[in-house]
mmCIF file of C-alpha atoms and ligand atoms in Angstrom:
data_model
loop_
_atom_site.group_PDB
_atom_site.id
_atom_site.type_symbol
_atom_site.label_atom_id
_atom_site.label_comp_id
_atom_site.label_asym_id
_atom_site.label_seq_id
_atom_site.Cartn_x
_atom_site.Cartn_y
_atom_site.Cartn_z
ATOM 1 C CA UNK A 367 180.750 200.226 175.301
ATOM 2 C CA UNK A 368 181.724 203.547 176.824
ATOM 3 C CA UNK A 369 179.905 206.394 175.000
ATOM 4 C CA UNK A 370 182.813 208.467 173.781
ATOM 5 C CA UNK A 371 185.103 208.801 170.825
ATOM 6 C CA UNK A 372 188.487 207.130 171.180
ATOM 7 C CA UNK A 373 191.425 209.021 169.716
ATOM 8 C CA UNK A 374 194.282 206.656 170.531
ATOM 9 C CA UNK A 375 193.862 202.909 170.598
ATOM 10 C CA UNK A 376 196.503 200.457 171.816
ATOM 11 C CA UNK A 377 195.889 196.775 171.104
ATOM 12 C CA UNK A 378 197.838 194.005 172.835
ATOM 13 C CA UNK A 379 197.650 190.633 171.113
ATOM 14 C CA UNK A 380 198.765 187.216 172.331
ATOM 15 C CA UNK A 381 198.980 183.651 171.091
ATOM 16 C CA UNK A 382 195.163 183.256 171.124
ATOM 17 C CA UNK A 383 194.725 185.452 168.042
ATOM 18 C CA UNK A 384 196.858 183.057 165.989
ATOM 19 C CA UNK A 385 195.363 179.848 167.416
ATOM 20 C CA UNK A 386 192.719 179.522 164.680
ATOM 21 C CA UNK A 387 195.436 179.944 162.058
ATOM 22 C CA UNK A 388 196.908 176.709 163.415
ATOM 23 C CA UNK A 389 199.713 178.037 165.634
ATOM 24 C CA UNK A 390 199.537 176.413 169.065
ATOM 25 C CA UNK A 391 199.275 178.712 172.101
ATOM 26 C CA UNK A 392 201.492 178.427 175.154
ATOM 27 C CA UNK A 393 199.164 177.211 177.808
ATOM 28 C CA UNK A 394 196.049 175.752 176.234
ATOM 29 C CA UNK A 395 195.483 171.993 175.967
ATOM 30 C CA UNK A 396 197.642 170.723 173.105
ATOM 31 C CA UNK A 397 199.747 173.896 173.472
ATOM 32 C CA UNK A 398 203.481 174.072 172.872
ATOM 33 C CA UNK A 399 204.484 173.688 176.489
ATOM 34 C CA UNK A 400 202.757 170.346 176.887
ATOM 35 C CA UNK A 401 205.377 168.974 174.498
ATOM 36 C CA UNK A 402 208.415 171.018 175.551
ATOM 37 C CA UNK A 403 209.671 172.299 178.867
ATOM 38 C CA UNK A 404 210.248 176.067 178.827
ATOM 39 C CA UNK A 405 213.660 175.561 180.429
ATOM 40 C CA UNK A 406 214.731 173.287 177.554
ATOM 41 C CA UNK A 407 213.962 175.638 174.658
ATOM 42 C CA UNK A 408 213.139 179.194 175.665
ATOM 43 C CA UNK A 409 215.833 180.420 178.029
ATOM 44 C CA UNK A 410 219.384 181.747 177.440
ATOM 45 C CA UNK A 411 220.670 178.911 179.675
ATOM 46 C CA UNK A 412 219.047 176.299 177.417
ATOM 47 C CA UNK A 413 220.683 177.858 174.357
ATOM 48 C CA UNK A 414 224.100 177.833 176.025
ATOM 49 C CA UNK A 415 223.646 174.205 177.088
ATOM 50 C CA UNK A 416 222.309 172.771 173.810
ATOM 51 C CA UNK A 417 222.239 175.320 170.961
ATOM 52 C CA UNK A 418 221.503 172.700 168.270
ATOM 53 C CA UNK A 419 218.365 171.522 170.122
ATOM 54 C CA UNK A 420 217.079 175.063 170.664
ATOM 55 C CA UNK A 421 217.813 176.107 167.050
ATOM 56 C CA UNK A 422 215.955 173.028 165.791
ATOM 57 C CA UNK A 423 212.906 173.898 167.946
ATOM 58 C CA UNK A 424 212.779 177.345 166.319
ATOM 59 C CA UNK A 425 213.559 175.954 162.839
ATOM 60 C CA UNK A 426 210.506 173.748 163.204
ATOM 61 C CA UNK A 427 208.323 176.640 164.396
ATOM 62 C CA UNK A 428 209.620 178.789 161.498
ATOM 63 C CA UNK A 429 208.758 176.059 158.963
ATOM 64 C CA UNK A 430 205.289 175.662 160.520
ATOM 65 C CA UNK A 431 204.720 179.428 160.368
ATOM 66 C CA UNK A 432 205.392 179.474 156.619
ATOM 67 C CA UNK A 433 202.537 176.970 156.133
ATOM 68 C CA UNK A 434 199.792 178.981 157.889
ATOM 69 C CA UNK A 435 197.760 182.071 157.004
ATOM 70 C CA UNK A 436 196.311 185.062 158.854
ATOM 71 C CA UNK A 437 192.708 184.642 160.031
ATOM 72 C CA UNK A 438 189.679 186.942 160.227
ATOM 73 C CA UNK A 439 190.881 188.440 163.536
ATOM 74 C CA UNK A 440 194.251 189.522 162.090
ATOM 75 C CA UNK A 441 192.460 191.021 159.074
ATOM 76 C CA UNK A 442 189.967 192.861 161.278
ATOM 77 C CA UNK A 443 192.758 194.584 163.262
ATOM 78 C CA UNK A 444 194.513 195.574 160.021
ATOM 79 C CA UNK A 445 191.220 197.017 158.782
ATOM 80 C CA UNK A 446 190.831 198.970 162.025
ATOM 81 C CA UNK A 447 194.287 200.524 161.526
ATOM 82 C CA UNK A 448 193.402 201.449 157.914
ATOM 83 C CA UNK A 449 189.909 202.818 158.482
ATOM 84 C CA UNK A 450 189.775 204.198 162.014
ATOM 85 C CA UNK A 451 189.989 207.996 162.135
ATOM 86 C CA UNK A 452 192.187 207.954 165.282
ATOM 87 C CA UNK A 453 195.584 206.384 165.997
ATOM 88 C CA UNK A 454 195.862 202.602 166.240
ATOM 89 C CA UNK A 455 199.004 200.904 167.579
ATOM 90 C CA UNK A 456 199.361 197.134 167.715
ATOM 91 C CA UNK A 457 201.664 195.634 170.349
ATOM 92 C CA UNK A 458 202.035 191.900 169.940
ATOM 93 C CA UNK A 459 203.577 189.237 172.115
ATOM 94 C CA UNK A 460 203.480 186.949 169.114
ATOM 95 C CA UNK A 461 206.624 186.085 167.219
ATOM 96 C CA UNK A 462 204.682 185.128 164.083
ATOM 97 C CA UNK A 463 204.217 187.587 161.188
ATOM 98 C CA UNK A 464 200.478 187.038 160.663
ATOM 99 C CA UNK A 465 199.556 190.632 161.605
ATOM 100 C CA UNK A 466 201.920 191.980 158.932
ATOM 101 C CA UNK A 467 200.652 189.495 156.356
ATOM 102 C CA UNK A 468 197.097 190.650 157.115
ATOM 103 C CA UNK A 469 198.129 194.266 156.464
ATOM 104 C CA UNK A 470 198.948 195.786 159.890
ATOM 105 C CA UNK A 471 201.740 198.377 159.641
ATOM 106 C CA UNK A 472 201.989 200.129 163.035
ATOM 107 C CA UNK A 473 203.150 197.135 165.010
ATOM 108 C CA UNK A 474 205.620 196.451 167.805
ATOM 109 C CA UNK A 475 206.882 192.896 168.337
ATOM 110 C CA UNK A 476 207.747 193.052 172.022
ATOM 111 C CA UNK A 477 208.915 189.405 172.106
ATOM 112 C CA UNK A 478 210.785 189.482 168.793
ATOM 113 C CA UNK A 479 210.134 187.778 165.471
ATOM 114 C CA UNK A 480 210.503 184.176 164.398
ATOM 115 C CA UNK A 481 211.543 185.200 160.877
ATOM 116 C CA UNK A 482 214.471 187.222 162.210
ATOM 117 C CA UNK A 483 217.825 185.974 163.440
ATOM 118 C CA UNK A 484 220.486 187.802 165.446
ATOM 119 C CA UNK A 485 224.254 187.398 165.641
ATOM 120 C CA UNK A 486 225.433 187.378 169.261
ATOM 121 C CA UNK A 487 228.883 188.299 167.982
ATOM 122 C CA UNK A 488 228.266 191.505 166.014
ATOM 123 C CA UNK A 489 224.593 192.232 166.850
ATOM 124 C CA UNK A 490 223.473 192.043 163.200
ATOM 125 C CA UNK A 491 219.729 191.255 162.857
ATOM 126 C CA UNK A 492 218.441 189.843 159.581
ATOM 127 C CA UNK A 493 215.318 188.293 158.083
ATOM 128 C CA UNK A 494 215.322 184.653 157.052
ATOM 129 C CA UNK A 495 212.942 181.831 156.216
ATOM 130 C CA UNK A 496 215.790 179.283 156.268
ATOM 131 C CA UNK A 497 216.840 176.841 158.991
ATOM 132 C CA UNK A 498 219.677 178.051 161.218
ATOM 133 C CA UNK A 499 222.339 175.557 162.296
ATOM 134 C CA UNK A 500 225.251 175.923 164.700
ATOM 135 C CA UNK A 501 227.462 175.929 161.583
ATOM 136 C CA UNK A 502 225.555 178.697 159.752
ATOM 137 C CA UNK A 503 227.826 181.753 159.355
ATOM 138 C CA UNK A 504 226.615 185.252 160.210
ATOM 139 C CA UNK A 505 226.058 187.052 156.875
ATOM 140 C CA UNK A 506 227.608 190.201 158.346
ATOM 141 C CA UNK A 507 230.698 189.154 160.355
ATOM 142 C CA UNK A 508 231.111 185.633 158.962
ATOM 143 C CA UNK A 509 231.445 183.986 162.397
ATOM 144 C CA UNK A 510 229.898 180.552 162.966
ATOM 145 C CA UNK A 511 227.995 179.467 166.063
ATOM 146 C CA UNK A 512 226.855 182.976 166.980
ATOM 147 C CA UNK A 513 223.382 183.066 165.402
ATOM 148 C CA UNK A 514 220.264 182.835 167.563
ATOM 149 C CA UNK A 515 216.533 183.432 167.032
ATOM 150 C CA UNK A 516 215.626 187.129 167.401
ATOM 151 C CA UNK A 517 213.040 186.272 170.031
ATOM 152 C CA UNK A 518 212.842 187.224 173.698
ATOM 153 C CA UNK A 519 213.417 184.255 175.956
ATOM 154 C CA UNK A 520 212.258 183.870 179.552
ATOM 155 C CA UNK A 521 214.588 185.902 181.732
ATOM 156 C CA UNK A 522 215.342 188.411 178.933
ATOM 157 C CA UNK A 523 214.065 191.969 178.607
ATOM 158 C CA UNK A 524 211.216 192.491 176.091
ATOM 159 C CA UNK A 525 211.884 194.925 173.233
ATOM 160 C CA UNK A 526 210.605 198.539 172.931
ATOM 161 C CA UNK A 527 209.197 198.771 176.475
ATOM 162 C CA UNK A 528 209.712 202.542 176.712
ATOM 163 C CA UNK A 529 207.802 203.157 173.472
ATOM 164 C CA UNK A 530 204.996 200.839 174.616
ATOM 165 C CA UNK A 531 204.792 202.505 178.024
ATOM 166 C CA UNK A 532 204.469 205.939 176.365
ATOM 167 C CA UNK A 533 201.682 204.650 174.111
ATOM 168 C CA UNK A 534 199.815 203.110 177.069
ATOM 169 C CA UNK A 535 200.078 206.366 179.005
ATOM 170 C CA UNK A 536 198.517 208.241 176.104
ATOM 171 C CA UNK A 537 195.787 205.830 174.958
ATOM 172 C CA UNK A 538 192.073 206.142 175.683
ATOM 173 C CA UNK A 539 191.104 202.637 174.528
ATOM 174 C CA UNK A 540 193.133 199.556 175.421
ATOM 175 C CA UNK A 541 192.224 196.197 173.875
ATOM 176 C CA UNK A 542 193.755 192.876 174.906
ATOM 177 C CA UNK A 543 193.153 190.053 172.426
ATOM 178 C CA UNK A 544 193.923 186.346 172.930
ATOM 179 C CA UNK A 545 196.288 186.693 175.841
ATOM 180 C CA UNK A 546 196.174 184.770 179.111
ATOM 181 C CA UNK A 547 197.428 187.615 181.310
ATOM 182 C CA UNK A 548 200.110 185.446 182.864
ATOM 183 C CA UNK A 549 203.293 186.638 181.134
ATOM 184 C CA UNK A 550 204.672 189.910 182.540
ATOM 185 C CA UNK A 551 205.262 192.727 181.772
ATOM 186 C CA UNK A 552 202.527 192.423 179.077
ATOM 187 C CA UNK A 553 199.997 191.196 181.658
ATOM 188 C CA UNK A 554 200.484 194.492 183.530
ATOM 189 C CA UNK A 555 199.717 196.748 180.532
ATOM 190 C CA UNK A 556 196.017 196.860 181.410
ATOM 191 C CA UNK A 557 196.866 198.397 184.781
ATOM 192 C CA UNK A 558 199.009 201.122 183.181
ATOM 193 C CA UNK A 559 196.331 201.941 180.593
ATOM 194 C CA UNK A 560 193.556 201.897 183.187
ATOM 195 C CA UNK A 561 195.448 204.222 185.503
ATOM 196 C CA UNK A 562 195.992 206.554 182.538
ATOM 197 C CA UNK A 563 192.203 206.719 182.142
ATOM 198 C CA UNK A 564 191.735 204.347 179.172
ATOM 199 C CA UNK A 565 188.646 202.225 178.652
ATOM 200 C CA UNK A 566 189.919 198.636 178.804
ATOM 201 C CA UNK A 567 188.377 195.776 176.809
ATOM 202 C CA UNK A 568 189.283 192.083 176.917
ATOM 203 C CA UNK A 569 188.590 189.904 173.857
ATOM 204 C CA UNK A 570 189.489 186.294 174.635
ATOM 205 C CA UNK A 571 188.222 182.745 174.580
ATOM 206 C CA UNK A 572 187.746 182.838 178.351
ATOM 207 C CA UNK A 573 188.436 185.219 181.254
ATOM 208 C CA UNK A 574 192.180 185.835 181.562
ATOM 209 C CA UNK A 575 194.125 185.941 184.818
ATOM 210 C CA UNK A 576 193.697 189.734 184.873
ATOM 211 C CA UNK A 577 190.083 189.866 183.599
ATOM 212 C CA UNK A 578 188.886 191.843 186.636
ATOM 213 C CA UNK A 579 190.953 194.841 185.563
ATOM 214 C CA UNK A 580 189.007 195.307 182.303
ATOM 215 C CA UNK A 581 185.839 197.415 182.030
ATOM 216 C CA UNK A 582 184.338 195.334 179.232
ATOM 217 C CA UNK A 583 184.673 191.686 178.114
ATOM 218 C CA UNK A 584 183.794 189.722 174.979
ATOM 219 C CA UNK A 585 184.416 185.987 175.151
ATOM 220 C CA UNK A 586 184.568 183.627 172.181
ATOM 221 C CA UNK A 587 186.913 182.617 169.366
ATOM 222 C CA UNK A 588 189.014 185.528 168.065
ATOM 223 C CA UNK A 589 187.749 185.047 164.482
ATOM 224 C CA UNK A 590 184.227 185.838 165.748
ATOM 225 C CA UNK A 591 184.645 188.394 168.522
ATOM 226 C CA UNK A 592 187.401 190.549 166.986
ATOM 227 C CA UNK A 593 185.713 191.277 163.610
ATOM 228 C CA UNK A 594 182.420 192.004 165.433
ATOM 229 C CA UNK A 595 184.095 194.377 167.892
ATOM 230 C CA UNK A 596 186.023 196.167 165.113
ATOM 231 C CA UNK A 597 182.854 196.546 163.044
ATOM 232 C CA UNK A 598 181.115 198.175 166.033
ATOM 233 C CA UNK A 599 184.030 200.530 166.622
ATOM 234 C CA UNK A 600 184.150 201.606 162.966
ATOM 235 C CA UNK A 601 180.380 202.145 162.811
ATOM 236 C CA UNK A 602 180.505 204.303 165.935
ATOM 237 C CA UNK A 603 183.417 206.326 164.551
ATOM 238 C CA UNK A 604 181.344 207.105 161.423
ATOM 239 C CA UNK A 605 178.568 208.424 163.646
ATOM 240 C CA UNK A 606 181.069 210.636 165.438
ATOM 241 C CA UNK A 607 182.452 211.875 162.117
ATOM 242 C CA UNK A 608 179.060 212.880 160.820
ATOM 243 C CA UNK A 609 178.026 214.307 164.183
HETATM 244 P P1 NAD B 1315 198.985 182.059 176.220
HETATM 245 O O1 NAD B 1315 199.177 180.749 175.514
HETATM 246 O O2 NAD B 1315 199.471 182.209 177.602
HETATM 247 O O3 NAD B 1315 197.421 182.372 176.239
HETATM 248 C C1 NAD B 1315 196.643 182.285 175.096
HETATM 249 C C2 NAD B 1315 195.282 182.868 175.414
HETATM 250 O O4 NAD B 1315 194.532 182.849 174.226
HETATM 251 C C3 NAD B 1315 194.486 182.089 176.477
HETATM 252 O O5 NAD B 1315 193.932 182.997 177.406
HETATM 253 C C4 NAD B 1315 193.384 181.398 175.668
HETATM 254 O O6 NAD B 1315 192.180 181.305 176.372
HETATM 255 C C5 NAD B 1315 193.246 182.337 174.495
HETATM 256 N N1 NAD B 1315 192.784 181.678 173.274
HETATM 257 C C6 NAD B 1315 193.049 180.422 172.831
HETATM 258 N N2 NAD B 1315 192.445 180.199 171.661
HETATM 259 C C7 NAD B 1315 191.781 181.334 171.346
HETATM 260 C C8 NAD B 1315 190.946 181.729 170.264
HETATM 261 N N3 NAD B 1315 190.669 180.895 169.254
HETATM 262 N N4 NAD B 1315 190.429 182.972 170.285
HETATM 263 C C9 NAD B 1315 190.675 183.825 171.306
HETATM 264 N N5 NAD B 1315 191.450 183.513 172.359
HETATM 265 C C10 NAD B 1315 191.988 182.271 172.374
HETATM 266 O O7 NAD B 1315 199.563 183.183 175.266
HETATM 267 P P2 NAD B 1315 200.063 184.625 175.607
HETATM 268 O O8 NAD B 1315 199.207 185.303 176.607
HETATM 269 O O9 NAD B 1315 200.332 185.282 174.310
HETATM 270 O O10 NAD B 1315 201.431 184.261 176.319
HETATM 271 C C11 NAD B 1315 202.433 184.954 176.084
HETATM 272 C C12 NAD B 1315 203.538 184.181 175.340
HETATM 273 O O11 NAD B 1315 203.141 183.297 174.286
HETATM 274 C C13 NAD B 1315 204.362 185.197 174.661
HETATM 275 O O12 NAD B 1315 205.648 185.133 175.170
HETATM 276 C C14 NAD B 1315 204.349 184.838 173.164
HETATM 277 O O13 NAD B 1315 205.599 185.190 172.588
HETATM 278 C C15 NAD B 1315 204.112 183.388 173.208
HETATM 279 N N6 NAD B 1315 203.586 182.657 172.039
HETATM 280 C C16 NAD B 1315 203.454 183.230 170.804
HETATM 281 C C17 NAD B 1315 202.913 182.488 169.748
HETATM 282 C C18 NAD B 1315 202.806 183.121 168.375
HETATM 283 O O14 NAD B 1315 203.689 183.862 167.986
HETATM 284 N N7 NAD B 1315 201.724 182.856 167.628
HETATM 285 C C19 NAD B 1315 202.481 181.185 169.963
HETATM 286 C C20 NAD B 1315 202.635 180.628 171.246
HETATM 287 C C21 NAD B 1315 203.184 181.378 172.273
#
């Protein structure tokens, strides 16, 4: 690892960090998209064509999410935020809430949240663990047939991009965890951070599509490599603190 103290860390996480909790990733064998076609469930066009089918897909994912727990990798990143003397910002592509359940607080969900629903009529966003049907009324405006998952579908703009861009410009350590480097704009974050002078580290099961852009790589299951990397970072920060 680069011999310097890091003051601002930005961590990008993807589906791989939640895989060992039992949430299928997008592209791995047995992943979600072997069973569903993206165009049928994760685009605005699909929702317009068959809202009941799309809502049921997300109802099922929401129910599955309530049955799983954070793993050692989620806990390690929460510990890093708590104990690291510098700033730590987590940017996740995941729509699950496992980072929050593990204790992370400074977190941006750039692709939305499965446990939130939005009314396309009045814009109201609310938390729910319940199934959403085409007949479910919006709790704010009362309209039916206007509720949709508060997630970013293919062809839609991710949330909070300006805030993320600012953080990437100002970070000196960029970590990418469990992400394949194939979904943009997240896959391009390493380039922004690298150009801004950050040390870039990839923690993944295998080399991602953008692996060459990272200075350092640790390959293996997230529950092993993330806690080990965080432990190293915290140990080094203690040495810096004590001179
Ligand atoms: P992806 O499926 O494209 O890639 C997952 C990556 O994780 C792969 O590179 C794979 O090698 C790696 N991986 C698999 N198991 C791992 C493990 N045990 N430890 C470490 N790494 C492991 O996922 P992505 O890059 O996040 O793709 C982006 C899209 O996936 C986003 O739009 C995101 O919203 C969506 N997604 C989210 C969830 C979730 O919320 N948990 C689940 C599936 C997909």
